[in-house]
Short mmCIF file of C-alpha atoms in Angstrom, two decimals:
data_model
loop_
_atom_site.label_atom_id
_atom_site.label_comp_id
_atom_site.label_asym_id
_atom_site.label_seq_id
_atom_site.Cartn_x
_atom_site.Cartn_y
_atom_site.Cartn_z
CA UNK A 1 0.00 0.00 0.00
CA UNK A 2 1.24 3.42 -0.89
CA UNK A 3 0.27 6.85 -0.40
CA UNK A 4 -0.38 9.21 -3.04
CA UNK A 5 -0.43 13.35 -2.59
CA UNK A 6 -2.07 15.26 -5.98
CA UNK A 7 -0.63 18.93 -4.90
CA UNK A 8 -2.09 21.56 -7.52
CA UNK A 9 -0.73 24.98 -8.16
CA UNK A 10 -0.52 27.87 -9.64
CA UNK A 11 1.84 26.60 -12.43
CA UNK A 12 1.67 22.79 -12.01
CA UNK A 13 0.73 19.37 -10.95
CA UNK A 14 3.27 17.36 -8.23
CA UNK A 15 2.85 13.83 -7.34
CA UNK A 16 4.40 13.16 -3.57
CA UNK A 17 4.38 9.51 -2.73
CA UNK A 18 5.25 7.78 0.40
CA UNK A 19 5.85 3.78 0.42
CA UNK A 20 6.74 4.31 4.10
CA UNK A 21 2.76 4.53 5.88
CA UNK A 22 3.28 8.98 5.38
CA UNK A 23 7.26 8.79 7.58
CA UNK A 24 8.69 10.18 4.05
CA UNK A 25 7.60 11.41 0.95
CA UNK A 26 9.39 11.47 -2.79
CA UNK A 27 8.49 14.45 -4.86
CA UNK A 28 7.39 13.86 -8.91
CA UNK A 29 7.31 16.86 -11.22
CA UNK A 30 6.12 18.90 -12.18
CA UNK A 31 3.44 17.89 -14.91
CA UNK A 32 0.93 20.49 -16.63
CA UNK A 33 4.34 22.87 -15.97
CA UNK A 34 3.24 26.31 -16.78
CA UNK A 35 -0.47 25.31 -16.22
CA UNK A 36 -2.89 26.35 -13.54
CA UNK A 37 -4.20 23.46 -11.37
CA UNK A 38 -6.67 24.53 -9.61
CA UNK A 39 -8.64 20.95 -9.34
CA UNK A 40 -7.64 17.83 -8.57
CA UNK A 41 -9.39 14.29 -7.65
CA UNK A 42 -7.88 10.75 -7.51
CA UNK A 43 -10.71 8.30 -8.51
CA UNK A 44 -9.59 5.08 -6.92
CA UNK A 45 -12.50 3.07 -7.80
CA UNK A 46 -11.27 1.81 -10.99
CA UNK A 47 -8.86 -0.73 -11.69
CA UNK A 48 -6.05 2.01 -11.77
CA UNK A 49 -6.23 5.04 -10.04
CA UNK A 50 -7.04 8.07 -12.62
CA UNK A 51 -5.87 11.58 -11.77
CA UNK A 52 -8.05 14.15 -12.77
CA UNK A 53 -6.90 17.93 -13.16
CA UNK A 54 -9.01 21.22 -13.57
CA UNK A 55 -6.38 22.86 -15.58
CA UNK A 56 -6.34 27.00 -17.05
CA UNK A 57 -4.17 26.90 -20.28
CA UNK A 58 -3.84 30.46 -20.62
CA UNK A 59 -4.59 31.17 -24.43
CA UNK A 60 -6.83 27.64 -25.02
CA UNK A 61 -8.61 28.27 -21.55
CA UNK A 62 -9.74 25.43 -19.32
CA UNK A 63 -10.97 22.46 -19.09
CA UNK A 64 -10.49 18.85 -17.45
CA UNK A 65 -7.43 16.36 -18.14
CA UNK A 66 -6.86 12.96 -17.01
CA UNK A 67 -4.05 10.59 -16.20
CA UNK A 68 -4.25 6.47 -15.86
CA UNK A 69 -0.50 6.29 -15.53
CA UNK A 70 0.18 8.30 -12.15
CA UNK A 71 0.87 11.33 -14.71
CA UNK A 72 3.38 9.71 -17.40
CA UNK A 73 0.77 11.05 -19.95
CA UNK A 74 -2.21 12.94 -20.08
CA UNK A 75 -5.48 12.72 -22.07
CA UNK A 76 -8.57 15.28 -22.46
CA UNK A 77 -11.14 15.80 -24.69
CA UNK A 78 -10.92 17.64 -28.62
CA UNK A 79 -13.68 19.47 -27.81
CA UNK A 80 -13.12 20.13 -24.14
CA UNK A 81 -14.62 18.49 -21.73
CA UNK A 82 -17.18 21.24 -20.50
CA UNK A 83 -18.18 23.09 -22.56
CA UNK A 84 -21.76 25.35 -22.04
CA UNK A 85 -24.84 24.37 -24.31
CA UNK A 86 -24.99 27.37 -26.98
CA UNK A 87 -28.50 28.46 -25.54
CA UNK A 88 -27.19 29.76 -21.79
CA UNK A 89 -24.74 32.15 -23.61
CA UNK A 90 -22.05 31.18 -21.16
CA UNK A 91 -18.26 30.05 -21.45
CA UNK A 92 -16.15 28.19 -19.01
CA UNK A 93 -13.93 30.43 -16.78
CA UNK A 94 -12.74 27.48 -14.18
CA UNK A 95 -12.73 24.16 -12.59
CA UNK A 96 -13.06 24.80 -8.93
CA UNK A 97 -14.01 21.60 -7.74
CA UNK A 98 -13.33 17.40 -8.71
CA UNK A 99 -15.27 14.98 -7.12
CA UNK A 100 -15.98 11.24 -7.80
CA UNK A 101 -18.95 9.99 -6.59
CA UNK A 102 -19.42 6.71 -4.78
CA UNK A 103 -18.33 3.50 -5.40
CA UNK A 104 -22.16 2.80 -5.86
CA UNK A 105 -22.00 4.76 -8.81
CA UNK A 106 -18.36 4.12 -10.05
CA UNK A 107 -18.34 6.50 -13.38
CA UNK A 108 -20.17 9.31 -12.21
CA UNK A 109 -17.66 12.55 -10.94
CA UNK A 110 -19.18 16.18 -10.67
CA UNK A 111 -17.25 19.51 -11.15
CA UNK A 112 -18.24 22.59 -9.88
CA UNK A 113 -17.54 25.26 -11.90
CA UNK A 114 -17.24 29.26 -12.78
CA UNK A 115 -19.48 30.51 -13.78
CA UNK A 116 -21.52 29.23 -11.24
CA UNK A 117 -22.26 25.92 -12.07
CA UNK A 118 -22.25 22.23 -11.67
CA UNK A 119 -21.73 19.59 -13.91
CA UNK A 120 -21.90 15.56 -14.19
CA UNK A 121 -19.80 13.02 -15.82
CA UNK A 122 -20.72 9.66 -16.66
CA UNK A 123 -17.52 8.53 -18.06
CA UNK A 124 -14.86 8.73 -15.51
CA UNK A 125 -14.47 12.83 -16.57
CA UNK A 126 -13.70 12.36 -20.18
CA UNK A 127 -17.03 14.46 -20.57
CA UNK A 128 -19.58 16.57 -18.86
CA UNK A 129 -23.23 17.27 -18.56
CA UNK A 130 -24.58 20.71 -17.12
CA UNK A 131 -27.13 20.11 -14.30
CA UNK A 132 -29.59 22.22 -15.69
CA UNK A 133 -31.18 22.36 -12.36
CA UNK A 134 -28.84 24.56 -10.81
CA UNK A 135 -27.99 26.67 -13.34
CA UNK A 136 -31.59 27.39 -13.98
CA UNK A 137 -32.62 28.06 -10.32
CA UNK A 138 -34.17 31.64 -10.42
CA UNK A 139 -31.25 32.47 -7.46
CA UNK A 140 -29.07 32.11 -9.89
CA UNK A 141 -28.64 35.65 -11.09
CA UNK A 142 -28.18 37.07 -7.37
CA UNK A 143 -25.43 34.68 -6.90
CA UNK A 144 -22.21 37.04 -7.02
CA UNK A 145 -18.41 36.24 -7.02
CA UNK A 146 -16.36 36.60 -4.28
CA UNK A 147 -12.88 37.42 -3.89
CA UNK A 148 -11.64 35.18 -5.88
CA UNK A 149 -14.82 34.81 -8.43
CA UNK A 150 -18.56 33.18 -8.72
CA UNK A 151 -18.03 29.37 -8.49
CA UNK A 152 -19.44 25.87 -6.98
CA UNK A 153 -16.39 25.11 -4.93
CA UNK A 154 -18.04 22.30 -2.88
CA UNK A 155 -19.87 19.31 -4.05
CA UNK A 156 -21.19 16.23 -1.77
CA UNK A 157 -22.58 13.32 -2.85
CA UNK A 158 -24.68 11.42 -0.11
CA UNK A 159 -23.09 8.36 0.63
CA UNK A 160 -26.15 5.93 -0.07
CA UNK A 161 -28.84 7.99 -1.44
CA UNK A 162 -30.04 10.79 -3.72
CA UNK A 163 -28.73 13.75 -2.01
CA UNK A 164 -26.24 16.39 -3.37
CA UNK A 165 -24.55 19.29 -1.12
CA UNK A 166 -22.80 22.35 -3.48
CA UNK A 167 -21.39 25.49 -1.52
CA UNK A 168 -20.12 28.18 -3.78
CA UNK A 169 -19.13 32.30 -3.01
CA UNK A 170 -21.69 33.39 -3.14
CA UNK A 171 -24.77 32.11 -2.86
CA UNK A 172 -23.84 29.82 0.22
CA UNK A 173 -24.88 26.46 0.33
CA UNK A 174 -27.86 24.53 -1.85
CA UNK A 175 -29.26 21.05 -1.28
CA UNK A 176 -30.54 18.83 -3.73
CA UNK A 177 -32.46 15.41 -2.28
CA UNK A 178 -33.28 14.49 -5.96
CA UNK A 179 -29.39 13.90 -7.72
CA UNK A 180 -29.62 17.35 -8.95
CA UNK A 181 -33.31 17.58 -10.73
CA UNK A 182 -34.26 20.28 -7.86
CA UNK A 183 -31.88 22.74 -5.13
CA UNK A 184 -32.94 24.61 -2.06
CA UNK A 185 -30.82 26.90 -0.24
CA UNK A 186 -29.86 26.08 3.71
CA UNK A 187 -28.37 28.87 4.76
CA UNK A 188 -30.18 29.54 8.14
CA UNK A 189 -28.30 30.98 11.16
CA UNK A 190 -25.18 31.30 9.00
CA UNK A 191 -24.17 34.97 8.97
CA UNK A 192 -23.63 37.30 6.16
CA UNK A 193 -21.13 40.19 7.46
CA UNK A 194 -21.55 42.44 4.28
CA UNK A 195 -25.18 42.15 3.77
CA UNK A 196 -27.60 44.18 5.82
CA UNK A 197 -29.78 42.51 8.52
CA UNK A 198 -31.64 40.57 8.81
CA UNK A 199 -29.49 37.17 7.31
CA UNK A 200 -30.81 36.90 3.61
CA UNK A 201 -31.98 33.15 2.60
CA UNK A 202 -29.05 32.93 0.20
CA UNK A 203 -26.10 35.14 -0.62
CA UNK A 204 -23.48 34.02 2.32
CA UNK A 205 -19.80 33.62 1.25
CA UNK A 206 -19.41 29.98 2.49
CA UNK A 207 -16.17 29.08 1.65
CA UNK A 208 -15.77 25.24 2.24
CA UNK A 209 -18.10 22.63 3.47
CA UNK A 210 -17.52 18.72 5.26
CA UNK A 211 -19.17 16.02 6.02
CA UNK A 212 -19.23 14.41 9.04
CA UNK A 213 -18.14 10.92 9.18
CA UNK A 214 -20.63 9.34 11.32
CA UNK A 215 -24.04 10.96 9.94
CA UNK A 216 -24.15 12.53 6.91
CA UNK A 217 -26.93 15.23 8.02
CA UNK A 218 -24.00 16.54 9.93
CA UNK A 219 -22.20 18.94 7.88
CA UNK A 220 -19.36 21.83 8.89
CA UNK A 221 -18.59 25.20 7.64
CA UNK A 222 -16.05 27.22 7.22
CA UNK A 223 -17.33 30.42 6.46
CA UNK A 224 -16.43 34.21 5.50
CA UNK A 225 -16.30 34.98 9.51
CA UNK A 226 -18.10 32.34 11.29
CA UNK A 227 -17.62 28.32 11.14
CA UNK A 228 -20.88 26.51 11.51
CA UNK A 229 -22.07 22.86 12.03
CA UNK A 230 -25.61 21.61 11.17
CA UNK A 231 -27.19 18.42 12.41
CA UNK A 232 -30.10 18.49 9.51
CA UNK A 233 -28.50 18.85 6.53
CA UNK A 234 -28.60 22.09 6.15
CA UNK A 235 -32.21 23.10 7.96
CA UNK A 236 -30.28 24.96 10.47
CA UNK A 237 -26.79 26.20 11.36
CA UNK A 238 -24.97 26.99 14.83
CA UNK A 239 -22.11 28.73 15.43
CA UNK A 240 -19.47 26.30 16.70
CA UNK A 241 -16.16 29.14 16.30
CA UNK A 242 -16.10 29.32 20.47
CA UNK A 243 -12.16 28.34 21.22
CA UNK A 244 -11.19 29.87 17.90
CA UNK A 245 -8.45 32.71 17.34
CA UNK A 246 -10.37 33.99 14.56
CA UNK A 247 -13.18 32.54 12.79
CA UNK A 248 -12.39 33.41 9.61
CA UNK A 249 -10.17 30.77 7.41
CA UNK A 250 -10.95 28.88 3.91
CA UNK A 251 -10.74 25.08 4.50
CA UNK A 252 -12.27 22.66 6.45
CA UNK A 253 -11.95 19.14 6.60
CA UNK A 254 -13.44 15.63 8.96
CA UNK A 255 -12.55 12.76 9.35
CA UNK A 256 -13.78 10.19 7.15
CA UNK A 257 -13.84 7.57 9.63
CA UNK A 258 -14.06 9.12 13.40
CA UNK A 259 -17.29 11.37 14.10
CA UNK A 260 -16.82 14.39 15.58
CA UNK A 261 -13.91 14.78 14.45
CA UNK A 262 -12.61 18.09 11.84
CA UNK A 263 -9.78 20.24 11.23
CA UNK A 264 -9.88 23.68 10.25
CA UNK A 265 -6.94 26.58 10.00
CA UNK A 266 -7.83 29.95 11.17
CA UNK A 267 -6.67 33.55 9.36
CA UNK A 268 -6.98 36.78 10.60
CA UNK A 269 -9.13 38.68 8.54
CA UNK A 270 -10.83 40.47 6.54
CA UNK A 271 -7.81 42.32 4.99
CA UNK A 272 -5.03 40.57 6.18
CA UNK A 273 -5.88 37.02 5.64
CA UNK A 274 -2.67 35.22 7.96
CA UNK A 275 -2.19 32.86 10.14
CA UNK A 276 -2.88 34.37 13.88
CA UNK A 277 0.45 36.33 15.21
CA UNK A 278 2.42 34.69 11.85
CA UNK A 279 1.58 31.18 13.61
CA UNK A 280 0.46 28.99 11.07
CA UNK A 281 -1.72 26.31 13.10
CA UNK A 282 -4.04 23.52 12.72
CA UNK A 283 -6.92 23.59 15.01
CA UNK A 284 -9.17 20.11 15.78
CA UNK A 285 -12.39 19.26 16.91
CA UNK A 286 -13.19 15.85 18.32
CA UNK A 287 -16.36 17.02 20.23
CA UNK A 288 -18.04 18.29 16.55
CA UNK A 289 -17.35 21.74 17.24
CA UNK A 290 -17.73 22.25 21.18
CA UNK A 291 -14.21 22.71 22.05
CA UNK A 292 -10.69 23.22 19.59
CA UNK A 293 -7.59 22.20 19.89
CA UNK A 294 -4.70 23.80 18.57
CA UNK A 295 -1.60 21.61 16.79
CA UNK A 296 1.12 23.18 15.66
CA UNK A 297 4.37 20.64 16.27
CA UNK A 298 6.37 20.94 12.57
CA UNK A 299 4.09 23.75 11.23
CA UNK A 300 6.29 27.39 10.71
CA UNK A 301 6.38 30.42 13.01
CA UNK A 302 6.96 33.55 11.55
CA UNK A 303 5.13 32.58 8.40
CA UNK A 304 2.79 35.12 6.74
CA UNK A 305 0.88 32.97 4.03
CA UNK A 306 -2.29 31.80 3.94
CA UNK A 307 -3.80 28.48 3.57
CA UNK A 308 -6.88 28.52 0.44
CA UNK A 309 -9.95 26.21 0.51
CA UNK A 310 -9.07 23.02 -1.05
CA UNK A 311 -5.44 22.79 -0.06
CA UNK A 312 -6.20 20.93 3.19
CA UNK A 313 -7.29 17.14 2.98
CA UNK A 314 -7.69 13.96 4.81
CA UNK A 315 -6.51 11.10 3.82
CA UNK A 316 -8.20 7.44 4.62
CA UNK A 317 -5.74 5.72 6.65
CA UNK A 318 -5.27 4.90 10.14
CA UNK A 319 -4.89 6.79 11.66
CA UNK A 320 -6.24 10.14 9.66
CA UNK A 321 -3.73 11.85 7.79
CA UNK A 322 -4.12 15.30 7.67
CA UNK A 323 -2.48 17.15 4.57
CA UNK A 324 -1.76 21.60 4.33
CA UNK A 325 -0.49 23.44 1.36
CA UNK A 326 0.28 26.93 1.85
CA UNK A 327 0.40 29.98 -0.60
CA UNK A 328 4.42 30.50 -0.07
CA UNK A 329 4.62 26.72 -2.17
CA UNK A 330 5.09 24.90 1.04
CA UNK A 331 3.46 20.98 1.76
CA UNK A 332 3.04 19.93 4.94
CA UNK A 333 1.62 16.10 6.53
CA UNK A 334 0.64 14.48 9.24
CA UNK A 335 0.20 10.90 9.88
CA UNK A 336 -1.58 11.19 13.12
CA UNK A 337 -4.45 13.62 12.80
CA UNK A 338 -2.71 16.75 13.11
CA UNK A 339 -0.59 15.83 16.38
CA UNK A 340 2.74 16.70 14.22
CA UNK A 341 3.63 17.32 10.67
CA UNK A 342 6.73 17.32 8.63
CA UNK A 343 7.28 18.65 5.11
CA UNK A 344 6.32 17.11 2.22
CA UNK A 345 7.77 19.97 -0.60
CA UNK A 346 8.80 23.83 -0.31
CA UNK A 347 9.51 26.25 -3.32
CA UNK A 348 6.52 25.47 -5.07
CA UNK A 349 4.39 27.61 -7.14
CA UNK A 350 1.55 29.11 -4.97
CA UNK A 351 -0.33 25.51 -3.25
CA UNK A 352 -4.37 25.92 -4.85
CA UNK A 353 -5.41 21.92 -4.00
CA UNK A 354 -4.37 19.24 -1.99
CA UNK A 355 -5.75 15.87 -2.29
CA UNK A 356 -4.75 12.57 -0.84
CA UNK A 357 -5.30 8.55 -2.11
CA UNK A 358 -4.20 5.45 -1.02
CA UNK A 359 -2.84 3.06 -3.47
CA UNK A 360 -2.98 -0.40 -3.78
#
């Protein structure tokens, strides 16, 4: 059994692998050089692990690219593999999200997208199908970009049944119980700091979304200012940011084995966006949210990057592994749920996504 880390970036794909159970890691690349990654997945539900990328050529634009060979060669589509139907007068701006579905349904993987949108593929990600119920939801021309523009960054398929989660900035976060036919926001008691009172139904900056591992009903959320936890899928959010630094912060991750159990890394914000006093630090729930604990052993001092959405992951071995890219190209695991980390890379282009596989 090996381990497998997909670390996209601002001007590349590397492959870290670790034959070792996470004690050491050997660095591969970089592939897609000179190519924005800003999406990864690792489907492992084939007979050979395929790597999927979310790539931004530049002058061609983007679209999705695949690997069956760990990244010896690369495939995508002529045509591209999203591309808008004519009628919604829309072009692809970026991949946000990758995310194979279950191993229920072992050729379906969704992409979220920018424009704000969210698309299915049938065939392992060779090609994609716009979910017309989303983009067609009469929210849809409220929702407006954040920071760093209008996308679905978030997508969760229910483990057994019908039910799909997206978060994107903005809009906040939309259920679907049908696979996609139909979406209603769930957005209430999660706080909207530059909207006027009263909280609006829809229009929060959520910036990341988990599910927990023991019920998927519960979900966490990492918000612009606030992090959240729900117990109903949505129907109603608390605050669970008590024990914080600072409540704002992009990613956040759980366990996908231990309930209770998430990770999330804490910025000072809004302007500044860095790690509390130049500390960057991990902070843990095991308690879903009642109390934090902060874990820092390997992680800088003195640093003053910032940690984005989807370059935080969890890996599925035993125990979790726990994996942080940083803006300032820097790759950092643990093998023990955040209790200590050592570096994976450093010098790398600006970290966008980190995502972790074991392989057989």
């Amino acid at each position: 059994m090996a381990d497998l880390l997909a670390i996209g970036t601002r001007k590349g794909l590397w492959l870290a692998r670790s034959d070792d159970d996470r004690r050491s890691w050997t660095l591969d690349g970089p592939h897609l050089l000179a190519q924005e990654v800003a999406a990864v997945a690792v489907d492992v539900r084939g007979s050979a692990p395929r790597l999927l990328a979310g790539v931004q050529y530049g002058h061609w634009g983007p679209t999705v690219t695949w690997s069956d060979d760990l990244g010896a060669s690369w495939s995508e589509t002529d045509e591209g593999a999203i591309r808008f139907p004519a009628d919604t007068g829309a072009a692809l701006a970026r991949v946000w999200q990758l995310r194979p579905d279950t191993a229920a349904r072992p050729g379906v993987v969704w992409a979220g997208c920018e424009p704000h949108s969210l698309w299915r593929s049938e065939d392992g990600g060779r090609s994609f199908t716009l979910v017309r119920g989303l983009w067609d939801h009469p929210h849809r021309p409220d929702w407006a970009p954040g920071f760093g523009g209008g996308a679905v960054h978030t997508v969760l398929p229910h483990p057994t049944g019908e039910r799909l989660v997206v978060a994107m900035s903005t809009g906040g976060v939309y259920v679907s119980e049908d696979g996609g036919g139909s979406w209603q926001p769930r957005n209430k008691g999660i706080g909207a700091v530059f909207l006027p009172e009263p909280a609006p139904e829809y229009g929060q900056c959520v910036h990341k979304v988990a599910v927990d591992a023991g019920d998927p009903d519960r979900l966490y959320a990492q918000n612009h200012f606030g992090v959240y936890r729900t117990d109903d899928a949505g129907g109603v959010w608390t605050s669970i940011a008590e024990g914080l630094p600072a409540d704002f912060g992009f990613p956040v991750v759980a366990s996908p084995t231990t309930p209770g159990t998430a990770w999330v890394v804490p910025l000072v914000a809004d302007a500044q966006r860095v790690p509390p006093d130049g500390r960057l630090r991990v902070h843990r729930t095991r308690d879903a949210g009642a109390t934090w604990t902060e874990l820092g052993a390997g992680l800088p001092d003195a640093t003053w990057t910032a940690v984005l959405r989807d370059a935080v992951c969890v890996d599925e071995a035993d125990p979790t592994g726990v994996h942080v890219g940083t803006r300032d190209g820097c790759v950092y695991s643990s093998r023990d749920e955040g209790e200590t980390f050592t570096l994976v890379a450093d010098h790398l282009p600006d970290v966008l996504c980190v995502r972790a596989a074991r392989l057989p």
